[in-house]
Short mmCIF file of C-alpha atoms and ligand atoms in Angstrom, two decimals:
data_model
loop_
_atom_site.label_atom_id
_atom_site.label_comp_id
_atom_site.label_asym_id
_atom_site.label_seq_id
_atom_site.Cartn_x
_atom_site.Cartn_y
_atom_site.Cartn_z
CA MET E 1 0.99 18.49 -8.47
CA GLY E 2 -0.07 16.47 -11.48
CA VAL E 3 3.32 16.85 -13.14
CA ARG E 4 3.24 15.95 -16.84
CA ILE E 5 -0.21 14.56 -16.23
CA LYS E 6 -1.52 15.91 -19.52
CA GLU E 7 0.27 13.10 -21.29
CA PHE E 8 -2.33 10.67 -20.05
CA PRO E 9 -5.61 9.95 -21.80
CA ASN E 10 -8.54 9.80 -19.43
CA ALA E 11 -8.83 6.04 -19.18
CA PHE E 12 -11.07 6.44 -16.17
CA LEU E 13 -13.97 7.34 -18.37
CA ASP E 14 -13.71 3.82 -19.77
CA LEU E 15 -13.90 2.23 -16.35
CA SER E 16 -17.17 0.36 -15.91
CA PRO E 17 -19.70 1.44 -13.26
CA GLN E 18 -18.65 -1.63 -11.29
CA GLY E 19 -14.99 -0.63 -11.63
CA LYS E 20 -15.75 2.84 -10.24
CA LYS E 21 -17.61 1.29 -7.33
CA ASP E 22 -14.80 -1.20 -6.68
CA LEU E 23 -12.28 1.61 -6.23
CA LEU E 24 -14.42 3.01 -3.45
CA ARG E 25 -15.03 -0.42 -1.96
CA THR E 26 -11.29 -1.09 -1.77
CA MET E 27 -10.62 2.21 -0.02
CA ILE E 28 -13.49 1.67 2.42
CA ARG E 29 -12.34 -1.87 3.24
CA ILE E 30 -8.85 -0.61 4.00
CA ARG E 31 -10.09 2.33 6.09
CA SER E 32 -12.46 0.12 8.07
CA PHE E 33 -9.75 -2.44 8.74
CA GLU E 34 -7.25 0.20 9.81
CA THR E 35 -9.67 2.08 12.05
CA ARG E 36 -10.56 -1.13 13.88
CA VAL E 37 -6.91 -2.21 14.13
CA GLU E 38 -6.09 1.08 15.82
CA GLU E 39 -8.82 0.50 18.41
CA LEU E 40 -7.70 -3.09 19.00
CA PHE E 41 -4.08 -2.06 19.39
CA LEU E 42 -4.97 0.63 21.92
CA ALA E 43 -7.12 -1.95 23.75
CA LYS E 44 -3.98 -4.16 23.88
CA ARG E 45 -5.58 -6.95 21.85
CA ILE E 46 -2.84 -6.63 19.21
CA PRO E 47 0.84 -6.87 20.27
CA GLY E 48 3.94 -5.38 18.64
CA PHE E 49 3.96 -2.37 16.36
CA VAL E 50 1.28 -1.12 13.98
CA HIS E 51 1.71 1.51 11.22
CA LEU E 52 -1.56 2.71 9.74
CA TYR E 53 -2.30 3.55 6.10
CA ILE E 54 -5.24 5.84 6.87
CA GLY E 55 -5.38 8.69 4.35
CA GLU E 56 -3.23 6.88 1.79
CA GLU E 57 -5.84 4.43 0.48
CA GLY E 58 -6.20 6.07 -2.93
CA ILE E 59 -2.77 4.80 -3.95
CA ALA E 60 -3.28 1.10 -3.17
CA ALA E 61 -6.80 1.17 -4.66
CA GLY E 62 -5.86 3.08 -7.81
CA VAL E 63 -2.73 1.06 -8.60
CA MET E 64 -4.06 -2.39 -7.70
CA ALA E 65 -7.18 -1.95 -9.83
CA ASN E 66 -4.83 -2.25 -12.81
CA LEU E 67 -3.05 -5.41 -11.69
CA ARG E 68 -3.83 -9.04 -12.37
CA LYS E 69 -3.76 -11.73 -9.73
CA ASN E 70 -0.43 -13.09 -11.00
CA ASP E 71 1.28 -9.68 -11.01
CA TRP E 72 3.48 -9.08 -7.97
CA ILE E 73 3.74 -6.37 -5.39
CA THR E 74 6.20 -5.63 -2.63
CA SER E 75 5.07 -3.61 0.34
CA THR E 76 6.37 -1.73 3.35
CA HIS E 77 6.00 -1.58 7.13
CA ARG E 78 2.72 0.28 6.38
CA GLY E 79 1.39 -2.57 4.30
CA HIS E 80 -2.14 -3.60 5.34
CA GLY E 81 -3.73 -1.55 2.54
CA HIS E 82 -1.50 -3.06 -0.13
CA ALA E 83 -2.25 -6.59 1.06
CA LEU E 84 -6.01 -6.05 1.16
CA ALA E 85 -6.11 -4.36 -2.25
CA LYS E 86 -4.07 -7.19 -3.80
CA GLY E 87 -6.52 -9.77 -2.51
CA ALA E 88 -5.13 -11.06 0.79
CA GLN E 89 -7.68 -12.54 3.18
CA MET E 90 -8.75 -10.16 5.91
CA ASN E 91 -9.30 -12.84 8.54
CA ARG E 92 -5.81 -14.32 8.11
CA MET E 93 -4.35 -10.80 8.23
CA MET E 94 -6.18 -10.03 11.45
CA ALA E 95 -5.10 -13.39 12.92
CA GLU E 96 -1.50 -12.50 12.08
CA LEU E 97 -1.82 -9.13 13.80
CA TYR E 98 -3.15 -10.94 16.86
CA GLY E 99 -0.20 -13.38 16.78
CA LYS E 100 -2.46 -16.35 16.16
CA ARG E 101 -1.45 -19.62 14.50
CA SER E 102 -3.85 -19.27 11.54
CA GLY E 103 -2.31 -15.92 10.60
CA TYR E 104 -0.28 -15.51 7.41
CA CYS E 105 3.03 -16.18 9.24
CA LYS E 106 1.51 -18.54 11.80
CA GLY E 107 1.38 -15.59 14.16
CA LYS E 108 5.15 -15.10 14.26
CA GLY E 109 5.49 -12.14 11.91
CA GLY E 110 2.83 -9.65 12.89
CA SER E 111 1.74 -6.51 11.09
CA MET E 112 5.01 -5.88 9.22
CA HIS E 113 5.40 -9.35 7.71
CA ILE E 114 2.19 -10.17 5.93
CA ALA E 115 2.67 -11.99 2.64
CA ASP E 116 0.39 -14.04 0.41
CA PHE E 117 2.22 -15.47 -2.59
CA SER E 118 -1.03 -16.96 -3.92
CA VAL E 119 -2.24 -13.44 -4.82
CA GLY E 120 1.17 -12.02 -5.75
CA MET E 121 1.69 -10.18 -2.46
CA LEU E 122 5.40 -10.82 -1.88
CA GLY E 123 5.48 -9.28 1.54
CA ALA E 124 5.33 -6.31 3.80
CA ASN E 125 8.77 -5.49 5.14
CA GLY E 126 10.07 -4.22 8.46
CA VAL E 127 13.24 -3.08 6.71
CA VAL E 128 12.74 0.34 5.13
CA GLY E 129 13.67 -0.07 1.46
CA GLY E 130 13.66 -3.85 1.83
CA GLY E 131 11.19 -4.38 -1.01
CA PHE E 132 13.25 -2.86 -3.84
CA SER E 133 15.44 -5.84 -4.61
CA ILE E 134 12.57 -8.30 -4.21
CA ALA E 135 10.53 -6.37 -6.79
CA VAL E 136 13.51 -6.33 -9.15
CA GLY E 137 13.80 -10.10 -8.67
CA ALA E 138 10.12 -10.49 -9.53
CA GLY E 139 10.62 -8.32 -12.62
CA MET E 140 13.56 -10.53 -13.61
CA THR E 141 11.31 -13.58 -13.33
CA ALA E 142 8.84 -12.09 -15.81
CA TRP E 143 11.69 -11.14 -18.13
CA MET E 144 13.37 -14.57 -18.01
CA LYS E 145 10.11 -16.46 -18.40
CA LYS E 146 8.96 -14.05 -21.11
CA THR E 147 5.56 -13.44 -19.48
CA ASP E 148 3.77 -10.09 -19.43
CA GLN E 149 3.56 -10.02 -15.63
CA VAL E 150 4.62 -6.84 -13.85
CA ALA E 151 5.97 -6.08 -10.38
CA VAL E 152 4.97 -3.02 -8.37
CA CYS E 153 7.23 -1.86 -5.57
CA PHE E 154 5.58 0.42 -2.99
CA PHE E 155 7.96 2.49 -0.87
CA GLY E 156 8.02 5.66 1.19
CA ASP E 157 9.68 9.04 0.78
CA GLY E 158 12.18 8.03 3.46
CA ALA E 159 12.94 4.79 1.64
CA SER E 160 13.84 6.75 -1.49
CA ASN E 161 16.98 7.85 0.39
CA ARG E 162 18.24 4.31 0.89
CA GLY E 163 21.06 2.75 -1.10
CA THR E 164 18.78 -0.10 -2.11
CA PHE E 165 16.69 2.41 -4.10
CA HIS E 166 19.73 3.25 -6.25
CA GLU E 167 20.75 -0.37 -6.76
CA ALA E 168 17.25 -1.46 -7.71
CA LEU E 169 16.44 1.37 -10.10
CA ASN E 170 19.76 1.03 -11.85
CA MET E 171 19.49 -2.72 -12.31
CA ALA E 172 15.84 -2.53 -13.39
CA ALA E 173 16.76 0.20 -15.88
CA ILE E 174 19.73 -1.55 -17.52
CA TRP E 175 17.70 -4.74 -18.03
CA LYS E 176 14.43 -2.91 -18.84
CA LEU E 177 12.55 -4.90 -16.23
CA PRO E 178 8.77 -4.51 -15.87
CA VAL E 179 8.82 -2.84 -12.46
CA LEU E 180 6.69 0.13 -11.42
CA PHE E 181 8.31 1.85 -8.46
CA VAL E 182 5.45 3.54 -6.61
CA ASN E 183 6.63 6.12 -4.16
CA GLU E 184 4.12 6.96 -1.43
CA ASN E 185 5.26 10.42 -0.47
CA ASN E 186 3.25 10.92 2.72
CA GLN E 187 5.29 13.98 3.78
CA TYR E 188 7.10 12.30 6.67
CA ALA E 189 9.66 9.60 7.35
CA SER E 190 8.97 8.88 10.98
CA THR E 191 9.45 12.33 12.54
CA THR E 192 11.36 13.87 9.62
CA PRO E 193 9.47 16.05 7.12
CA VAL E 194 10.19 15.34 3.49
CA SER E 195 11.18 18.99 2.98
CA TYR E 196 14.13 18.38 5.31
CA GLY E 197 15.03 14.79 4.52
CA VAL E 198 14.82 14.56 0.74
CA SER E 199 17.20 16.50 -1.52
CA VAL E 200 14.74 17.11 -4.36
CA SER E 201 11.31 18.71 -4.31
CA ARG E 202 9.92 15.96 -6.53
CA ILE E 203 10.99 12.41 -5.79
CA SER E 204 10.04 11.50 -9.37
CA ASP E 205 12.95 13.70 -10.53
CA ARG E 206 15.26 11.00 -9.24
CA ALA E 207 14.18 8.87 -12.22
CA ALA E 208 16.44 10.99 -14.44
CA GLY E 209 19.47 9.56 -12.63
CA TYR E 210 18.57 6.15 -14.06
CA GLY E 211 17.47 7.26 -17.51
CA ILE E 212 13.86 6.23 -16.87
CA ASP E 213 10.57 8.14 -16.82
CA GLY E 214 9.28 9.63 -13.59
CA TYR E 215 5.88 11.11 -12.81
CA THR E 216 4.25 12.79 -9.86
CA VAL E 217 0.53 12.49 -9.21
CA ASP E 218 -1.95 13.48 -6.54
CA GLY E 219 -2.10 10.23 -4.58
CA ASN E 220 -5.24 11.33 -2.78
CA ASN E 221 -7.10 11.52 -6.07
CA VAL E 222 -7.86 7.88 -6.77
CA ILE E 223 -8.99 8.70 -10.30
CA GLU E 224 -5.66 10.28 -11.15
CA VAL E 225 -3.76 7.38 -9.60
CA TYR E 226 -5.92 4.88 -11.47
CA ASN E 227 -5.52 6.69 -14.81
CA VAL E 228 -1.80 7.12 -14.64
CA ALA E 229 -1.14 3.62 -13.28
CA HIS E 230 -3.33 2.26 -16.09
CA THR E 231 -1.15 3.85 -18.75
CA LEU E 232 2.16 3.09 -17.04
CA ILE E 233 1.38 -0.55 -16.30
CA GLY E 234 0.34 -0.94 -19.93
CA ARG E 235 3.77 0.39 -20.92
CA LEU E 236 5.48 -2.06 -18.57
CA ARG E 237 3.62 -4.98 -20.15
CA GLY E 238 4.85 -3.70 -23.49
CA GLY E 239 8.43 -4.27 -22.31
CA LYS E 240 9.53 -0.63 -22.19
CA GLY E 241 11.34 -0.90 -18.86
CA PRO E 242 10.81 0.43 -15.34
CA ILE E 243 9.05 3.65 -14.35
CA LEU E 244 9.03 5.72 -11.18
CA LEU E 245 5.66 7.06 -10.03
CA GLU E 246 5.51 9.42 -7.07
CA CYS E 247 2.11 9.65 -5.40
CA ARG E 248 1.76 12.64 -3.08
CA THR E 249 -0.32 11.83 -0.03
CA TYR E 250 -0.50 12.54 3.69
CA ARG E 251 -0.01 10.25 6.67
CA VAL E 252 -3.06 11.11 8.76
CA LYS E 253 -2.14 9.01 11.81
CA GLY E 254 1.12 9.00 13.73
CA HIS E 255 4.10 7.10 12.36
CA TYR E 256 3.01 4.18 14.53
CA VAL E 257 0.01 3.80 16.81
CA GLY E 258 1.04 5.58 20.00
CA ASP E 259 3.32 8.14 18.31
CA PRO E 260 3.16 11.38 20.39
CA GLU E 261 3.47 13.39 17.13
CA LYS E 262 5.56 16.22 18.57
CA TYR E 263 6.85 17.16 15.11
CA ARG E 264 3.59 18.51 13.64
CA THR E 265 0.52 20.40 14.75
CA LYS E 266 -3.01 19.09 15.20
CA GLU E 267 -4.19 21.89 12.91
CA GLU E 268 -2.03 20.61 10.06
CA VAL E 269 -3.56 17.15 10.35
CA LYS E 270 -7.11 18.49 10.69
CA LYS E 271 -6.73 20.59 7.55
CA GLN E 272 -5.45 17.62 5.57
CA VAL E 273 -8.33 15.42 6.69
CA GLU E 274 -10.91 18.06 5.89
CA GLU E 275 -9.54 19.06 2.52
CA ASN E 276 -7.66 16.10 1.21
CA ASP E 277 -9.06 12.82 2.49
CA PRO E 278 -9.12 10.47 -0.53
CA ILE E 279 -12.34 8.72 0.46
CA ARG E 280 -14.21 11.97 1.09
CA ARG E 281 -13.00 13.41 -2.20
CA TYR E 282 -13.94 10.35 -4.23
CA THR E 283 -17.33 9.97 -2.50
CA LYS E 284 -18.12 13.59 -3.33
CA TYR E 285 -17.15 13.01 -6.95
CA LEU E 286 -19.25 9.84 -7.29
CA LEU E 287 -22.31 11.55 -5.80
CA GLU E 288 -21.91 14.73 -7.84
CA GLN E 289 -21.51 12.78 -11.06
CA SER E 290 -24.43 10.48 -10.08
CA PHE E 291 -22.22 7.42 -10.43
CA MET E 292 -23.46 6.16 -7.05
CA LYS E 293 -26.27 6.94 -4.65
CA SER E 294 -25.55 7.67 -1.01
CA GLU E 295 -27.51 4.57 0.05
CA GLU E 296 -25.21 2.41 -2.07
CA ILE E 297 -22.20 4.00 -0.42
CA ASP E 298 -23.72 3.36 3.02
CA ILE E 299 -24.00 -0.30 2.06
CA LEU E 300 -20.29 -0.45 1.21
CA TRP E 301 -19.43 0.89 4.68
CA LYS E 302 -21.79 -1.60 6.32
CA GLU E 303 -20.38 -4.55 4.34
CA ALA E 304 -16.82 -3.54 5.22
CA LYS E 305 -17.71 -3.23 8.91
CA ASP E 306 -19.27 -6.69 8.89
CA GLU E 307 -16.23 -8.15 7.15
CA VAL E 308 -13.88 -6.56 9.69
CA GLU E 309 -15.95 -7.73 12.65
CA ALA E 310 -15.99 -11.28 11.25
CA ALA E 311 -12.18 -11.08 10.96
CA VAL E 312 -11.91 -9.86 14.57
CA ARG E 313 -14.08 -12.72 15.82
CA TYR E 314 -11.98 -15.17 13.83
CA ALA E 315 -8.73 -13.76 15.22
CA GLU E 316 -10.05 -13.72 18.79
CA GLU E 317 -11.12 -17.37 18.64
CA GLU E 318 -8.07 -18.88 16.92
CA PRO E 319 -5.30 -20.42 19.08
CA TYR E 320 -1.82 -18.99 19.64
CA PRO E 321 1.08 -21.05 18.30
CA ALA E 322 2.52 -23.48 20.85
CA PRO E 323 5.85 -22.48 22.47
CA GLU E 324 7.56 -25.51 20.89
CA GLU E 325 6.64 -24.13 17.42
CA ALA E 326 8.70 -20.98 18.00
CA LEU E 327 11.76 -22.19 16.07
CA GLN E 328 9.81 -23.76 13.20
CA ASP E 329 9.71 -22.04 9.79
CA LEU E 330 12.74 -19.89 10.46
CA PHE E 331 14.66 -21.40 7.56
CA SER E 332 13.60 -22.80 4.22
CA PRO E 333 13.17 -26.59 4.29
CA GLU E 334 16.08 -27.19 1.89
CA GLN E 335 18.48 -25.39 4.18
CA GLU E 336 20.71 -27.55 6.32
CA VAL E 337 21.06 -25.77 9.61
CA LEU E 338 23.83 -26.44 12.07
CA LEU E 339 22.75 -25.48 15.57
C1 TPP M 1 16.73 0.04 7.22
C2 TPP M 1 15.85 0.70 8.24
N1 TPP M 1 16.20 1.88 8.76
C3 TPP M 1 15.41 2.47 9.70
C4 TPP M 1 14.24 1.87 10.10
C5 TPP M 1 13.34 2.56 11.13
N2 TPP M 1 12.18 3.13 10.44
C6 TPP M 1 11.02 2.47 10.36
S1 TPP M 1 9.88 3.29 9.44
C7 TPP M 1 10.95 4.56 9.16
C8 TPP M 1 10.53 5.76 8.33
C9 TPP M 1 10.15 5.36 6.94
O1 TPP M 1 9.66 6.48 6.24
P1 TPP M 1 9.02 6.33 4.82
O2 TPP M 1 9.89 5.49 3.96
O3 TPP M 1 8.71 7.70 4.35
O4 TPP M 1 7.68 5.49 5.09
P2 TPP M 1 6.40 5.93 5.94
O5 TPP M 1 6.62 5.47 7.34
O6 TPP M 1 6.23 7.38 5.85
O7 TPP M 1 5.27 5.19 5.30
C10 TPP M 1 12.17 4.33 9.76
C11 TPP M 1 13.32 5.25 9.72
C12 TPP M 1 13.92 0.62 9.55
N3 TPP M 1 12.80 -0.03 9.88
N4 TPP M 1 14.70 0.05 8.60
MG1 MG M 2 6.91 8.72 4.45
#
């Protein structure tokens, strides 16, 4: 891994002590949220479907640390980590997962439809590959308004096989739109291993088909993700056109909570957790380099736990939407609807 990585100066060394700590905080907040959501789903407190981002936190943390509040992201069905890292409110996210009225979609969208336009989070998406064209639209907005905003489109290895991938990369390339396409190659699309389902060994090689640059990084190394995203997002703001960044990672949990996981062995998962967990790896690095003390790291875990528990209490106590609200908000207000 680390293809063509030598091109990148080590911007991480310039990251402030607070910046280094914030990367860990973001990953810990996501992990704590996800771990609790899994428990709540299994306890039947959360309805619907839940796809967990556990093990992939280094990507959201490393990329988002380089974005401004008014930059945009599009997310996937596995989107809690992206939303949290971009600044969405944890209590409103939890309320949405519970189906409560104070959730981001008034409780009608659930896990796969969390959006918060006020922080540039344009939406998770139940449609695999559904975020590509939205991100291109956001990139077009920056281009037409002549701002230096950027759009980041997160998508999976499976999504890179969809037709929307081709349409979006081509259009972004011909108009040199400021879109970073961040592929989260977590080795599986549902039950299908990437080695079977994807025609190339490096998804970043697909960039060549659009005449744009493509890179592959170790997505479980938050420092590498941060460094490379730092350089690439800087290039986007300079108007040089879209870039494809593949981040290699591993989906530690099943495709969805409750997945029987017949397509892989427990040993494979155990090995990945032991050797490749992004939080473990970064914690080790911070301690070894004396950037943080273990007591400070303990505090981050405690703060995240408290924040998650406060969000759970909030979600538990909020009301469900009333049945007569079911058909509200289905169409934009300008739309005239003939029923
Ligand atoms: C258009 C479309 N096709 C199929 C599905 C069913 N589906 C949901 S997630 C998924 C696999 C996606 O794999 P990948 O893009 O690698 O994302 P990951 O789940 O690994 O994060 C599929 C096939 C869907 N939601 N939308
Ligand atoms: Mg995948």
